[in-house]
Short mmCIF file of C-alpha atoms in Angstrom, two decimals:
data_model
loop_
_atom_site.label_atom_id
_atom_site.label_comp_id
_atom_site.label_asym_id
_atom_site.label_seq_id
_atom_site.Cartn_x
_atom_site.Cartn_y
_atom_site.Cartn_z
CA UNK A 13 -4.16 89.59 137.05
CA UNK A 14 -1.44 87.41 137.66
CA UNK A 15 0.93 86.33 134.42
CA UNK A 16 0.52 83.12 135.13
CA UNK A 17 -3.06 83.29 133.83
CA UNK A 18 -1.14 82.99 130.62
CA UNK A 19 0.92 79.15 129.69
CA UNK A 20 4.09 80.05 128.48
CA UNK A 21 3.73 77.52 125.74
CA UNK A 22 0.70 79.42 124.72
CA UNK A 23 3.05 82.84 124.58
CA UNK A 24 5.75 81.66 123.03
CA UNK A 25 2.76 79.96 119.67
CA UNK A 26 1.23 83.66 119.43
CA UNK A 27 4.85 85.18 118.80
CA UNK A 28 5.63 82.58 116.48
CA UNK A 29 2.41 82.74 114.64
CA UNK A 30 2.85 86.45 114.78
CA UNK A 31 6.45 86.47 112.75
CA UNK A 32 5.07 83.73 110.37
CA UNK A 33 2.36 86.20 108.73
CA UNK A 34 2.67 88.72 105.86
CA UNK A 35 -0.07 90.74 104.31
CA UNK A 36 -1.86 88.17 102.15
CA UNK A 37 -2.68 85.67 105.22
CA UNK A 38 -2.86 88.27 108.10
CA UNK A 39 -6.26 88.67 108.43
CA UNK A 40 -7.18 84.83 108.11
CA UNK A 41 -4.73 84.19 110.04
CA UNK A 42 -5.35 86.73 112.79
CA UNK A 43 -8.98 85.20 112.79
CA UNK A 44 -8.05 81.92 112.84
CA UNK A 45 -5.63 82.60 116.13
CA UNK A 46 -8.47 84.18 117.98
CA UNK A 47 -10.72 81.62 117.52
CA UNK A 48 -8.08 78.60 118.54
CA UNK A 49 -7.29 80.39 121.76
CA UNK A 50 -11.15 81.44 122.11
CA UNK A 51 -12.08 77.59 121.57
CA UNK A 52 -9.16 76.46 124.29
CA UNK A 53 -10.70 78.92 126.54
CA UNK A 54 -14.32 77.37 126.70
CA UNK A 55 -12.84 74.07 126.70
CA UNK A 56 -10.60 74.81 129.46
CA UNK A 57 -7.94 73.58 127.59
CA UNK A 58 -5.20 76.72 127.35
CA UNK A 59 -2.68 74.67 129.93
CA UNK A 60 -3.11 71.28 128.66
CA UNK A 61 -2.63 72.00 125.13
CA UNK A 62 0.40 71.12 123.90
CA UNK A 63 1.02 74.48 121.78
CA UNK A 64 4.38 74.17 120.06
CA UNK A 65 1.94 70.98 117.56
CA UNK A 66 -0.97 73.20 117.01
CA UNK A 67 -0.20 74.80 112.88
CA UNK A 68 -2.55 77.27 111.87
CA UNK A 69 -3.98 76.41 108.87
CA UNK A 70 -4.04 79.81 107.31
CA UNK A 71 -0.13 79.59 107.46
CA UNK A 72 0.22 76.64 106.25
CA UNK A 73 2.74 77.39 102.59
CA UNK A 74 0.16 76.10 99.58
CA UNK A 75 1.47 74.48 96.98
CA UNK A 76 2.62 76.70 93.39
CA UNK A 77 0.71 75.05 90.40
CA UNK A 78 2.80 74.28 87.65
CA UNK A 79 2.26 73.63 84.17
CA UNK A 80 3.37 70.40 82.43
CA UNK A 81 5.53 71.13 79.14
CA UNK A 82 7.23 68.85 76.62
CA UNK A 83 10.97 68.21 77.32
CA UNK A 84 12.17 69.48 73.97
CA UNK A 85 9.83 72.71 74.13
CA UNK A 86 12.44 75.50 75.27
CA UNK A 87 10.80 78.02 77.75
CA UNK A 88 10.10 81.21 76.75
CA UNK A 89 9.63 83.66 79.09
CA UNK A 90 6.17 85.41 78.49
CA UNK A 91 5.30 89.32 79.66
CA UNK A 92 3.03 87.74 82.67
CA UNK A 93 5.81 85.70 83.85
CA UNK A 94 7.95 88.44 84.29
CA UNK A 95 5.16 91.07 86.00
CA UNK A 96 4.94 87.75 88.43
CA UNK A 97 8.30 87.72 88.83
CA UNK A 98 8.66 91.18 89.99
CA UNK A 99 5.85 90.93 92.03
CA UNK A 100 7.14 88.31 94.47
CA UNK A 101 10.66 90.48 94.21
CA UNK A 102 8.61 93.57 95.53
CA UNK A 103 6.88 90.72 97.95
CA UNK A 104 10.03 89.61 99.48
CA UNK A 105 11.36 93.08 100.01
CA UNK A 106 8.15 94.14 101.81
CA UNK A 107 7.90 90.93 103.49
CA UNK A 108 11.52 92.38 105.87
CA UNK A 109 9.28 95.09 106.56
CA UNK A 110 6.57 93.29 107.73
CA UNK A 111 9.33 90.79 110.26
CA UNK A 112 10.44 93.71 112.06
CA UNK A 113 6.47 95.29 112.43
CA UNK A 114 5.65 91.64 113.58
CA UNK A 115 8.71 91.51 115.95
CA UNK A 116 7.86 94.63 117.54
CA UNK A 117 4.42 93.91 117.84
CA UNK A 118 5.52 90.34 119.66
CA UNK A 119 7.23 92.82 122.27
CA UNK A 120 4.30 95.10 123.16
CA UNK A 121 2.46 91.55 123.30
CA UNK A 122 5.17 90.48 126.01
CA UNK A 123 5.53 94.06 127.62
CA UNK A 124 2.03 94.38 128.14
CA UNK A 125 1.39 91.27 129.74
CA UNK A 126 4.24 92.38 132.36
CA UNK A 127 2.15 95.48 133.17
CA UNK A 128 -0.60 93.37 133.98
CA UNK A 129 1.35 91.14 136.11
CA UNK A 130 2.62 94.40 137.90
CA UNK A 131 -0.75 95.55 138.44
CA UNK A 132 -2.03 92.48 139.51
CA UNK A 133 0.16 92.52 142.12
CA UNK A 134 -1.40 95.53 143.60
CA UNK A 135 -4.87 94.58 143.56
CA UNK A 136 -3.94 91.38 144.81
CA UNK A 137 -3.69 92.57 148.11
CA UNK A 138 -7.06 93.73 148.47
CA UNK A 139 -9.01 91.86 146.04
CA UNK A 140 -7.92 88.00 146.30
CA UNK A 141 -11.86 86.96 145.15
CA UNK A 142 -12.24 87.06 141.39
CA UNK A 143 -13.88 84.05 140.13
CA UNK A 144 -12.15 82.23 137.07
CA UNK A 145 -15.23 83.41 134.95
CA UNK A 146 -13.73 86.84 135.53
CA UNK A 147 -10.34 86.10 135.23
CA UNK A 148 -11.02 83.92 131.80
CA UNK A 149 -12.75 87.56 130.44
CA UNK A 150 -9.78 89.46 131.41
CA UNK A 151 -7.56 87.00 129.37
CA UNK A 152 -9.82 87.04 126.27
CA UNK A 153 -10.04 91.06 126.16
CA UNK A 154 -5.89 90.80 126.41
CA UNK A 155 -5.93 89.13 122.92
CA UNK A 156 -8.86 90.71 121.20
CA UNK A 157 -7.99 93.76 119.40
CA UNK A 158 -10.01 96.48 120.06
CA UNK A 159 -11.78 97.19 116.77
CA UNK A 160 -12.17 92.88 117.00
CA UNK A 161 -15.44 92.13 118.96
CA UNK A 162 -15.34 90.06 121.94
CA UNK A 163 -17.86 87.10 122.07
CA UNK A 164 -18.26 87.48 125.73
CA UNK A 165 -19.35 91.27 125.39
CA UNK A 166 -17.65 94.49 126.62
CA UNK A 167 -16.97 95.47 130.17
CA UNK A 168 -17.62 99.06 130.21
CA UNK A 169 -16.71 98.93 133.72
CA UNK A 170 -13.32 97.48 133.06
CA UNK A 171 -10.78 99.95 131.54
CA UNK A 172 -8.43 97.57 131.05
CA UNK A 173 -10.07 95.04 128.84
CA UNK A 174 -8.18 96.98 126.41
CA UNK A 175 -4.48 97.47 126.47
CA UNK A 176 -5.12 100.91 124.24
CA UNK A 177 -7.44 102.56 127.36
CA UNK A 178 -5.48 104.80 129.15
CA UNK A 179 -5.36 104.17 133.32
CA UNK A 180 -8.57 105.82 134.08
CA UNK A 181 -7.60 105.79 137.98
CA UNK A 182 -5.64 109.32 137.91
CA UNK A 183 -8.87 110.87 136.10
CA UNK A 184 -11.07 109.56 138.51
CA UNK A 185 -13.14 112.46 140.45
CA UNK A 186 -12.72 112.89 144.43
CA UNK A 187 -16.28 114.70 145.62
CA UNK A 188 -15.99 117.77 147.52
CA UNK A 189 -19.60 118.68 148.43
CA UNK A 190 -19.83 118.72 152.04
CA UNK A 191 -24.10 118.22 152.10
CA UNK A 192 -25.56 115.29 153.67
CA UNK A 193 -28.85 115.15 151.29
CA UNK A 194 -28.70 116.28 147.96
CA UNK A 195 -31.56 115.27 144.72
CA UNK A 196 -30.99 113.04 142.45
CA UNK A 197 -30.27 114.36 138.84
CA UNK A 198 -29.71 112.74 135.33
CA UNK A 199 -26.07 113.76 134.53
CA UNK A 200 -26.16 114.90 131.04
CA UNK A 201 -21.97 116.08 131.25
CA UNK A 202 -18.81 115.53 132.96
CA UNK A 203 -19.17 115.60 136.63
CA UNK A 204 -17.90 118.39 138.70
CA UNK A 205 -16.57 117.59 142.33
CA UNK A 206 -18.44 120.16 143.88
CA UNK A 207 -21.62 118.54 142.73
CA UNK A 208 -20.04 114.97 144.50
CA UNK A 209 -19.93 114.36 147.78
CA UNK A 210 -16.88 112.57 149.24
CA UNK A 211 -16.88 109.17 150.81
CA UNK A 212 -16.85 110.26 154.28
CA UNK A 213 -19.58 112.62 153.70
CA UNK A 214 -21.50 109.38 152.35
CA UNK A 215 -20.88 107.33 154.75
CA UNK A 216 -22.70 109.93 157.14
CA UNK A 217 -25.43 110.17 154.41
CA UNK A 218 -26.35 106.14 155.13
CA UNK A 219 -26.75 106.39 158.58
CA UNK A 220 -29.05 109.63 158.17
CA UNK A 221 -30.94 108.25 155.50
CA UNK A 222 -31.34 105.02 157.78
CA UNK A 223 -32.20 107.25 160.93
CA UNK A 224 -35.33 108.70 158.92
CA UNK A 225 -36.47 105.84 157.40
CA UNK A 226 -37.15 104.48 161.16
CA UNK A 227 -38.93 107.84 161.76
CA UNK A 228 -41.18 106.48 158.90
CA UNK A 229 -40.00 109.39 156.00
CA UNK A 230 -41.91 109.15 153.00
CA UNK A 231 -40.29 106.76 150.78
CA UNK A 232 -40.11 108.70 147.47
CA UNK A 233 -37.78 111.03 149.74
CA UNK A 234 -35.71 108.30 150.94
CA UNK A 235 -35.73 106.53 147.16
CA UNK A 236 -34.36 109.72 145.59
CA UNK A 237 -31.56 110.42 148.10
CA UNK A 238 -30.36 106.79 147.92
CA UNK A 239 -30.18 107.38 143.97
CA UNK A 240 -28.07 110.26 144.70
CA UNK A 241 -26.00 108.33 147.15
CA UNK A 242 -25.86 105.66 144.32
CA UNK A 243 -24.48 108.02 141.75
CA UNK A 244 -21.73 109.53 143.89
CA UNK A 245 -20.44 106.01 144.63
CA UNK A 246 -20.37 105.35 140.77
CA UNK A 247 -18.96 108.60 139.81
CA UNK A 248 -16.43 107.87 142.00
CA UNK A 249 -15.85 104.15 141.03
CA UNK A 250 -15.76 103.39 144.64
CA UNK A 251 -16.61 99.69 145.21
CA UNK A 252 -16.12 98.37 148.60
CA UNK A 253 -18.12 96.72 151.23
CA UNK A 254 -19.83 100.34 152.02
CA UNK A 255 -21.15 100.00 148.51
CA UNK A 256 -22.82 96.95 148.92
CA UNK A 257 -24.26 98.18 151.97
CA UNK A 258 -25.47 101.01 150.24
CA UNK A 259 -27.14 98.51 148.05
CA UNK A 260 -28.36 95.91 150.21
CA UNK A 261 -30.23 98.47 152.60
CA UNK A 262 -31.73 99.91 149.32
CA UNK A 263 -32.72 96.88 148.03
CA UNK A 264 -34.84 95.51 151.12
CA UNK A 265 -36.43 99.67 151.58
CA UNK A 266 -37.72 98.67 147.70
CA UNK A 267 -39.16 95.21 149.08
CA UNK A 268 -40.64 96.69 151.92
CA UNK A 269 -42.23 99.81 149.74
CA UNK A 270 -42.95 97.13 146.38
CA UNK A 271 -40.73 98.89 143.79
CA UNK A 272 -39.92 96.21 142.55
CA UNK A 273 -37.88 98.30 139.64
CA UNK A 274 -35.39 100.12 142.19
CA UNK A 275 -35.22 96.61 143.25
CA UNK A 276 -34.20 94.75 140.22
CA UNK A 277 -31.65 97.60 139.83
CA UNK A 278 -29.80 97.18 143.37
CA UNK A 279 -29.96 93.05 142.73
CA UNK A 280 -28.30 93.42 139.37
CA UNK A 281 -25.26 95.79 140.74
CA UNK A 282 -24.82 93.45 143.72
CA UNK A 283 -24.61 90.74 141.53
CA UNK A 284 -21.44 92.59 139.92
CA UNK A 285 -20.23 93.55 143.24
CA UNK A 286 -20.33 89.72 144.83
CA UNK A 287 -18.41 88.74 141.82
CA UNK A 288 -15.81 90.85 142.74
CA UNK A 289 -15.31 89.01 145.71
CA UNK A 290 -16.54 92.15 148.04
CA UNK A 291 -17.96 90.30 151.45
CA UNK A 292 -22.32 91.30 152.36
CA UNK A 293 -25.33 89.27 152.88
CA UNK A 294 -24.63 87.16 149.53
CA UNK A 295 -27.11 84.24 150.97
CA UNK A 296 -29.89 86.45 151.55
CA UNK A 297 -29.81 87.47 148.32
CA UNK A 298 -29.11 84.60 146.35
CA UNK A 299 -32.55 83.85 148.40
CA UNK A 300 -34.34 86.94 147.04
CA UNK A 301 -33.50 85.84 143.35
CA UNK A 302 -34.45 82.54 143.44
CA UNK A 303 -38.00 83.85 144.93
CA UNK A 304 -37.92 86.90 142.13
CA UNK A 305 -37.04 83.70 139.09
CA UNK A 306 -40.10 81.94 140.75
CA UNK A 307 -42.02 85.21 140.81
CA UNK A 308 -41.75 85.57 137.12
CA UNK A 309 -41.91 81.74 136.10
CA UNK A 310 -38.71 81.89 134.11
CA UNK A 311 -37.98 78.21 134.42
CA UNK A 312 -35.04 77.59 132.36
CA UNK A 313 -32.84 80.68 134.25
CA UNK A 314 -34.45 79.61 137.96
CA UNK A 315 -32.57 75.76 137.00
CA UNK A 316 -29.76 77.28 135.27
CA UNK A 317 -29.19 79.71 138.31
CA UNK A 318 -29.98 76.55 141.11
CA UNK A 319 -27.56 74.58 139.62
CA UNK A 320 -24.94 77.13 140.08
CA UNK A 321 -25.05 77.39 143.96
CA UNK A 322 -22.58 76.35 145.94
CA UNK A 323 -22.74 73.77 148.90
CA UNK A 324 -21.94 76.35 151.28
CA UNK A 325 -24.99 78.04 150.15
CA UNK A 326 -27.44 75.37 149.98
CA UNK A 327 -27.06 75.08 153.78
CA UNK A 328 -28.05 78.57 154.17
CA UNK A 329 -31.37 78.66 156.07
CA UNK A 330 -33.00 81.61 153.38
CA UNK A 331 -31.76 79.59 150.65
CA UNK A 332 -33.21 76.39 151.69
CA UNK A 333 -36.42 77.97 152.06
CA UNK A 334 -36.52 79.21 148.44
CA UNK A 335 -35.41 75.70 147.20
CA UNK A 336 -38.52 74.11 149.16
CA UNK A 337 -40.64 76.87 147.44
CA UNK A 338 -39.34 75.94 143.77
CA UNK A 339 -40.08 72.47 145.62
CA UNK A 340 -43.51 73.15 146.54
CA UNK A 341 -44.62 74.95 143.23
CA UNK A 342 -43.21 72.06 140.75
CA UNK A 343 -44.98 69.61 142.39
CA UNK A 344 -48.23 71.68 143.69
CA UNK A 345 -47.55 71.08 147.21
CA UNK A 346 -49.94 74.10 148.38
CA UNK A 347 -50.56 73.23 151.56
CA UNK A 348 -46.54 73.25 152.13
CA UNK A 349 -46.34 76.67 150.06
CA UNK A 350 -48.40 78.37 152.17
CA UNK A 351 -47.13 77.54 155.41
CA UNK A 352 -43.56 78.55 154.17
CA UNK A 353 -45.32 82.09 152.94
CA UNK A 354 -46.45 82.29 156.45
CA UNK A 355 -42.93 81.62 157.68
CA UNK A 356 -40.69 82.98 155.59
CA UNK A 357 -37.15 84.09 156.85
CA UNK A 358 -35.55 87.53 156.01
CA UNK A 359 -37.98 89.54 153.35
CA UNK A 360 -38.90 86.77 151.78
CA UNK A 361 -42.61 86.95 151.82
CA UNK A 362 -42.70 90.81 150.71
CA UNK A 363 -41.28 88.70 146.72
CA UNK A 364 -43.77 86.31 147.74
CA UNK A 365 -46.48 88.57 148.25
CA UNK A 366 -46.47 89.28 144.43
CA UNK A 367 -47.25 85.81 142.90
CA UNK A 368 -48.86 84.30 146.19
CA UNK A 369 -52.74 85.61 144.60
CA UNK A 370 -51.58 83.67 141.96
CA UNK A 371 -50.82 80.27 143.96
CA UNK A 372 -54.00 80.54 145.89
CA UNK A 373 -56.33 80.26 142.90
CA UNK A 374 -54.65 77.74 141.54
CA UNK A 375 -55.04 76.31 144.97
CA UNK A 376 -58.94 77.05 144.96
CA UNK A 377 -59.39 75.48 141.67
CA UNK A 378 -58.62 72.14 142.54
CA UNK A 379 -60.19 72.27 146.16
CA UNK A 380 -63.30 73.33 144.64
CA UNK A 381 -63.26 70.75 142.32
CA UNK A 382 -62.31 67.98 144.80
CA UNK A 383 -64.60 68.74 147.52
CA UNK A 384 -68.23 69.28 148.18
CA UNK A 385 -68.05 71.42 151.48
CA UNK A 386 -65.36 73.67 152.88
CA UNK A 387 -65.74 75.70 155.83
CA UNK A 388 -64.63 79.71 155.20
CA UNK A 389 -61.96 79.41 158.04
CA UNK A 390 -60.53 76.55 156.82
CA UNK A 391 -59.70 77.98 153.30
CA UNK A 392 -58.41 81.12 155.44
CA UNK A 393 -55.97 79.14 157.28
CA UNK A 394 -55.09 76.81 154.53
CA UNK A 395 -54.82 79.58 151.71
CA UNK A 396 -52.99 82.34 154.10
CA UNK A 397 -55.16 85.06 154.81
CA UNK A 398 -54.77 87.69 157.96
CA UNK A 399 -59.00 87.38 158.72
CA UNK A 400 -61.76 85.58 157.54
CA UNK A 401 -63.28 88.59 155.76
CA UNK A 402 -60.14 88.28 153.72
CA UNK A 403 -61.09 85.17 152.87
CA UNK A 404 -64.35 85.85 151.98
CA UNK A 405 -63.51 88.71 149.76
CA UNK A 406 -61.85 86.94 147.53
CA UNK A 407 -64.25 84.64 147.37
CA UNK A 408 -66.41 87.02 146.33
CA UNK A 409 -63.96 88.29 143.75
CA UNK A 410 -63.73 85.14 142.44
CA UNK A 411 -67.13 84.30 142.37
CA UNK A 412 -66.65 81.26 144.39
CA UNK A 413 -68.61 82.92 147.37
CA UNK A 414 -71.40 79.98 147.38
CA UNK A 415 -72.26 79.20 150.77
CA UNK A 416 -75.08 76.85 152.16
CA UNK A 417 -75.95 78.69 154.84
CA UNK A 418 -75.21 82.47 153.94
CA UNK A 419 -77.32 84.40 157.02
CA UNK A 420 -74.47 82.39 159.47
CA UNK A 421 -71.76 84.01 161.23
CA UNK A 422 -68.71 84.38 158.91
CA UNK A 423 -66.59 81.78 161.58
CA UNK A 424 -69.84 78.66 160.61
CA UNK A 425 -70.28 79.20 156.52
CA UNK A 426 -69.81 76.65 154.30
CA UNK A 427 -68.83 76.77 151.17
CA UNK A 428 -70.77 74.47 148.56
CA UNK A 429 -67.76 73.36 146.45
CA UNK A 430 -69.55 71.91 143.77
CA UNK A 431 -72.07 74.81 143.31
CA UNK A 432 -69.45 77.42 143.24
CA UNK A 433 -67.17 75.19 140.92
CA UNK A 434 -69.76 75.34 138.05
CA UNK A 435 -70.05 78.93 138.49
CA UNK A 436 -66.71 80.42 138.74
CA UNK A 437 -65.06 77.47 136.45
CA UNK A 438 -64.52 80.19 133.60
CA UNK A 439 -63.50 82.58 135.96
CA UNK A 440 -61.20 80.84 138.23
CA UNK A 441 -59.47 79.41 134.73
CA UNK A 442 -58.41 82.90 133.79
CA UNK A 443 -56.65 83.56 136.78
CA UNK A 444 -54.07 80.23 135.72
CA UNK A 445 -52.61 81.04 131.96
CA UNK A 446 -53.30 77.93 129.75
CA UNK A 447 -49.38 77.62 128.54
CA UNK A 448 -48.26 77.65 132.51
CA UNK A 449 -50.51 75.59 134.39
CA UNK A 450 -50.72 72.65 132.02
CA UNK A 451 -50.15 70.57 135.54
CA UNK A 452 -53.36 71.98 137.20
CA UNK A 453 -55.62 71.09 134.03
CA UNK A 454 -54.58 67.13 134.37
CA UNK A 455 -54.89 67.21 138.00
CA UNK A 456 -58.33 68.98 137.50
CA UNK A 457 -59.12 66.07 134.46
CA UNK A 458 -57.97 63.29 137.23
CA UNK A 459 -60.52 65.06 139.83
CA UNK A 460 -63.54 65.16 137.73
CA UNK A 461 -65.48 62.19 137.88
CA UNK A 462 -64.61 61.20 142.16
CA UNK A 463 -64.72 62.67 145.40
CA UNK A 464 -61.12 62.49 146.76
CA UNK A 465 -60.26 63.42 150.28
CA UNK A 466 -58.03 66.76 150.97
CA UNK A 467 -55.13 64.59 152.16
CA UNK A 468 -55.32 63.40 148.54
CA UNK A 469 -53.81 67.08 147.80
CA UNK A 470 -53.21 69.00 151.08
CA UNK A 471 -52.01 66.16 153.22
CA UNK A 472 -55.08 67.26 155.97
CA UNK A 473 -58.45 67.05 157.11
CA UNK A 474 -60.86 69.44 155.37
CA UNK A 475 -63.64 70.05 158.20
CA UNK A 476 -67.09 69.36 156.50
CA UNK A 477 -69.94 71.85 157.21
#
């Protein structure tokens, strides 16, 4: 990290404030001076402060009481006069003790921020893409001590968010096992190198690993080496563009084989390793966790997370899509859901595929309710399914499998909406949770006295048997 991530106004305060305390105000004081500079930071205020007119209050001199006395009334000197006397003698005698600790703790402050800036220049080089989120953490852990806890949480992956942590870099291990496939294991103690495999050796593990999973290998097989492959990279803090490779190919195997945990664990890391600035398919995943926020109905994250992106990534094809999803859901736009199920880019649909049973009873609720005949192919094409036995099956599972003419071919029944309406009411109304589909229930109370045509809802013709 660069220096300048530091005002020199705001250095040249913390020394000062430094020399100023003594052992009755340091610890207000030192409180009081992280939370200034922890308040400037979250008001992105630490260059446009002017810092030489801030005054801690804690070091602020308070007044000595005095006692009033008659003018004539000579002074005597009393025993607790003179025990306070030699107190503040003993005081000011510690208190040149305490300047030169302070004054040597202002340089360490000053020499350690010229490590940094020495370091930074390094990983400048190769790492030019840290977001001012990160960069604002880095700055906070410099001024927290490290028995002080930071607000924004520790970094275990960071060894320098404290200046006491030794350089981990010339401890870090270098793999020497030359095996392309090895299990995955638990560690339980230090690594050993001949238990790692080296990078190069990796890098020949992906394209194996990808080479069977064409050949259709079993994917518990496949899951297990790729947690292996996972633990050597973090063993060996390597974190490059391999890496999120590594992860990204993981991460669309879990889709594809719905483990959804292995999943959630390669979107988290990428997360991290996008922040970093490390180049992959960010779009495609920022796609995949707007689908997964939909997917488990957490509004308040889904907007917090939306509101986040970046014009750059709104024009993304994938991300569009999972915008006119959100779109689609809030305002119960099925007929538009579904066809965008139907077409979704990238692995979209294999998210969808784990709230779209949810969707389509939802869906069947209110065309039951609205209409008095539907034909079984037109709820298969309108509601997704592959075949019309689909269809029909979960009909059937749903109780809504009332037709008016059940001895037809499956391509002619009709379904008598209003029969199977009053029988699977209950059951349909289970499927939708009553705290999450408070929309659905007024649209269903709006519904229940009229016949309204499907463009009404679907924006098409429902076919009449």
């Amino acid at each position: 990290m660069s220096s300048d991530s530091w005002p020199p106004q705001l250095k040249e305060w913390v020394a000062k404030c430094l020399g100023q305390m003594n052992d009755a105000n340091r610890a207000e004081a030192q409180a009081e001076l992280r939370q200034v500079i922890a308040d400037a930071f979250t008001a992105k205020t630490l260059w446009t402060t002017d810092w030489a007119g801030v005054q801690l209050q804690s070091l602020i001199p308070k007044p000595v009481p005095t006692l009033k006395r008659k003018m004539n009334e000579p002074q005597a000197i009393s025993k607790k006069a003179k025990k306070a006397a030699m107190q503040r003698n003993a005081s000011n005698t510690l208190d040149l003790g305490d300047q030169a600790a302070l004054s040597r703790r202002a340089e360490r402050f000053h020499r350690e921020h010229e490590i940094e800036r020495q370091k930074s220049l390094r990983i400048n080089g190769s790492q030019t893409g840290f977001r001012t989120n990160t960069q604002g953490a880095h700055l906070l852990n410099r001024i927290w001590r490290a028995d002080s806890p930071s607000p924004f949480g520790p970094n275990p992956d960071d060894p320098e968010a404290d200046p006491n942590v030794p350089s981990w870099d010339r401890h870090t291990i270098v793999g020497t096992n030359p095996e392309l496939f090895k299990d995955y294991l638990r560690l339980t103690s230090e690594p050993r190198p001949e238990m790692i495999r080296p990078y190069h050796v990796l890098q020949q593990t992906l394209l194996e690993l990808k080479k069977r999973w064409r050949e259709k290998v079993a994917y518990e097989w496949i899951c297990n080496q790729f947690k292996s492959l996972r633990q050597d990279l973090t063993v060996q803090r390597i974190k490059n563009e391999f890496t999120v490779q590594v992860y990204e190919i993981h991460a669309r195997m879990a889709l594809e084989s719905a483990d959804m945990v292995e999943y959630n664990q390669c979107q988290a890391t990428l997360k991290s390793l996008y922040e970093l600035g490390i180049p992959g398919k960010v779009e495609e995943f920022t796609a995949y966790r707007i689908l997964m926020l939909l997917h488990g109905r957490n509004k308040s994250e889904l907007n917090l997370y939306v509101g986040q992106l970046t014009p750059g990534q709104k024009t993304d094809p994938a991300v569009q899509h999972a915008l006119r999803v959100q779109r689609a859901l809030s305002m119960g736009n099925y007929h538009a859901l579904f066809e965008m199920y139907l077409n979704a880019p990238n692995m979209g649909a294999y998210i969808m595929d784990h709230f779209i049973d949810r969707e389509r009873a939802k869906a069947l609720m209110i065309m039951t309710k609205a209409y008095r005949t539907l034909t079984l192919s037109f709820i298969q094409n309108e509601l997704a399914f592959d075949t019309l036995s689909e269809a029909q099956t979960y009909l059937h599972t749903h109780r809504a499998a009332v037709f008016t003419n059940p001895n037809s071919p499956d391509r002619e029944k009709v379904v008598d909406c209003k029969a199977a309406f009053a029988i699977n009411h209950t059951s349909l109304r289970g499927e939708v949770p009553e705290s999450r589909d408070q929309g659905c229930r007024m649209r269903l109370a709006g519904l229940e006295n009229m016949d309204v045509g499907l463009e009404r809802v679907f924006g098409v013709v429902a076919p009449v048997g």
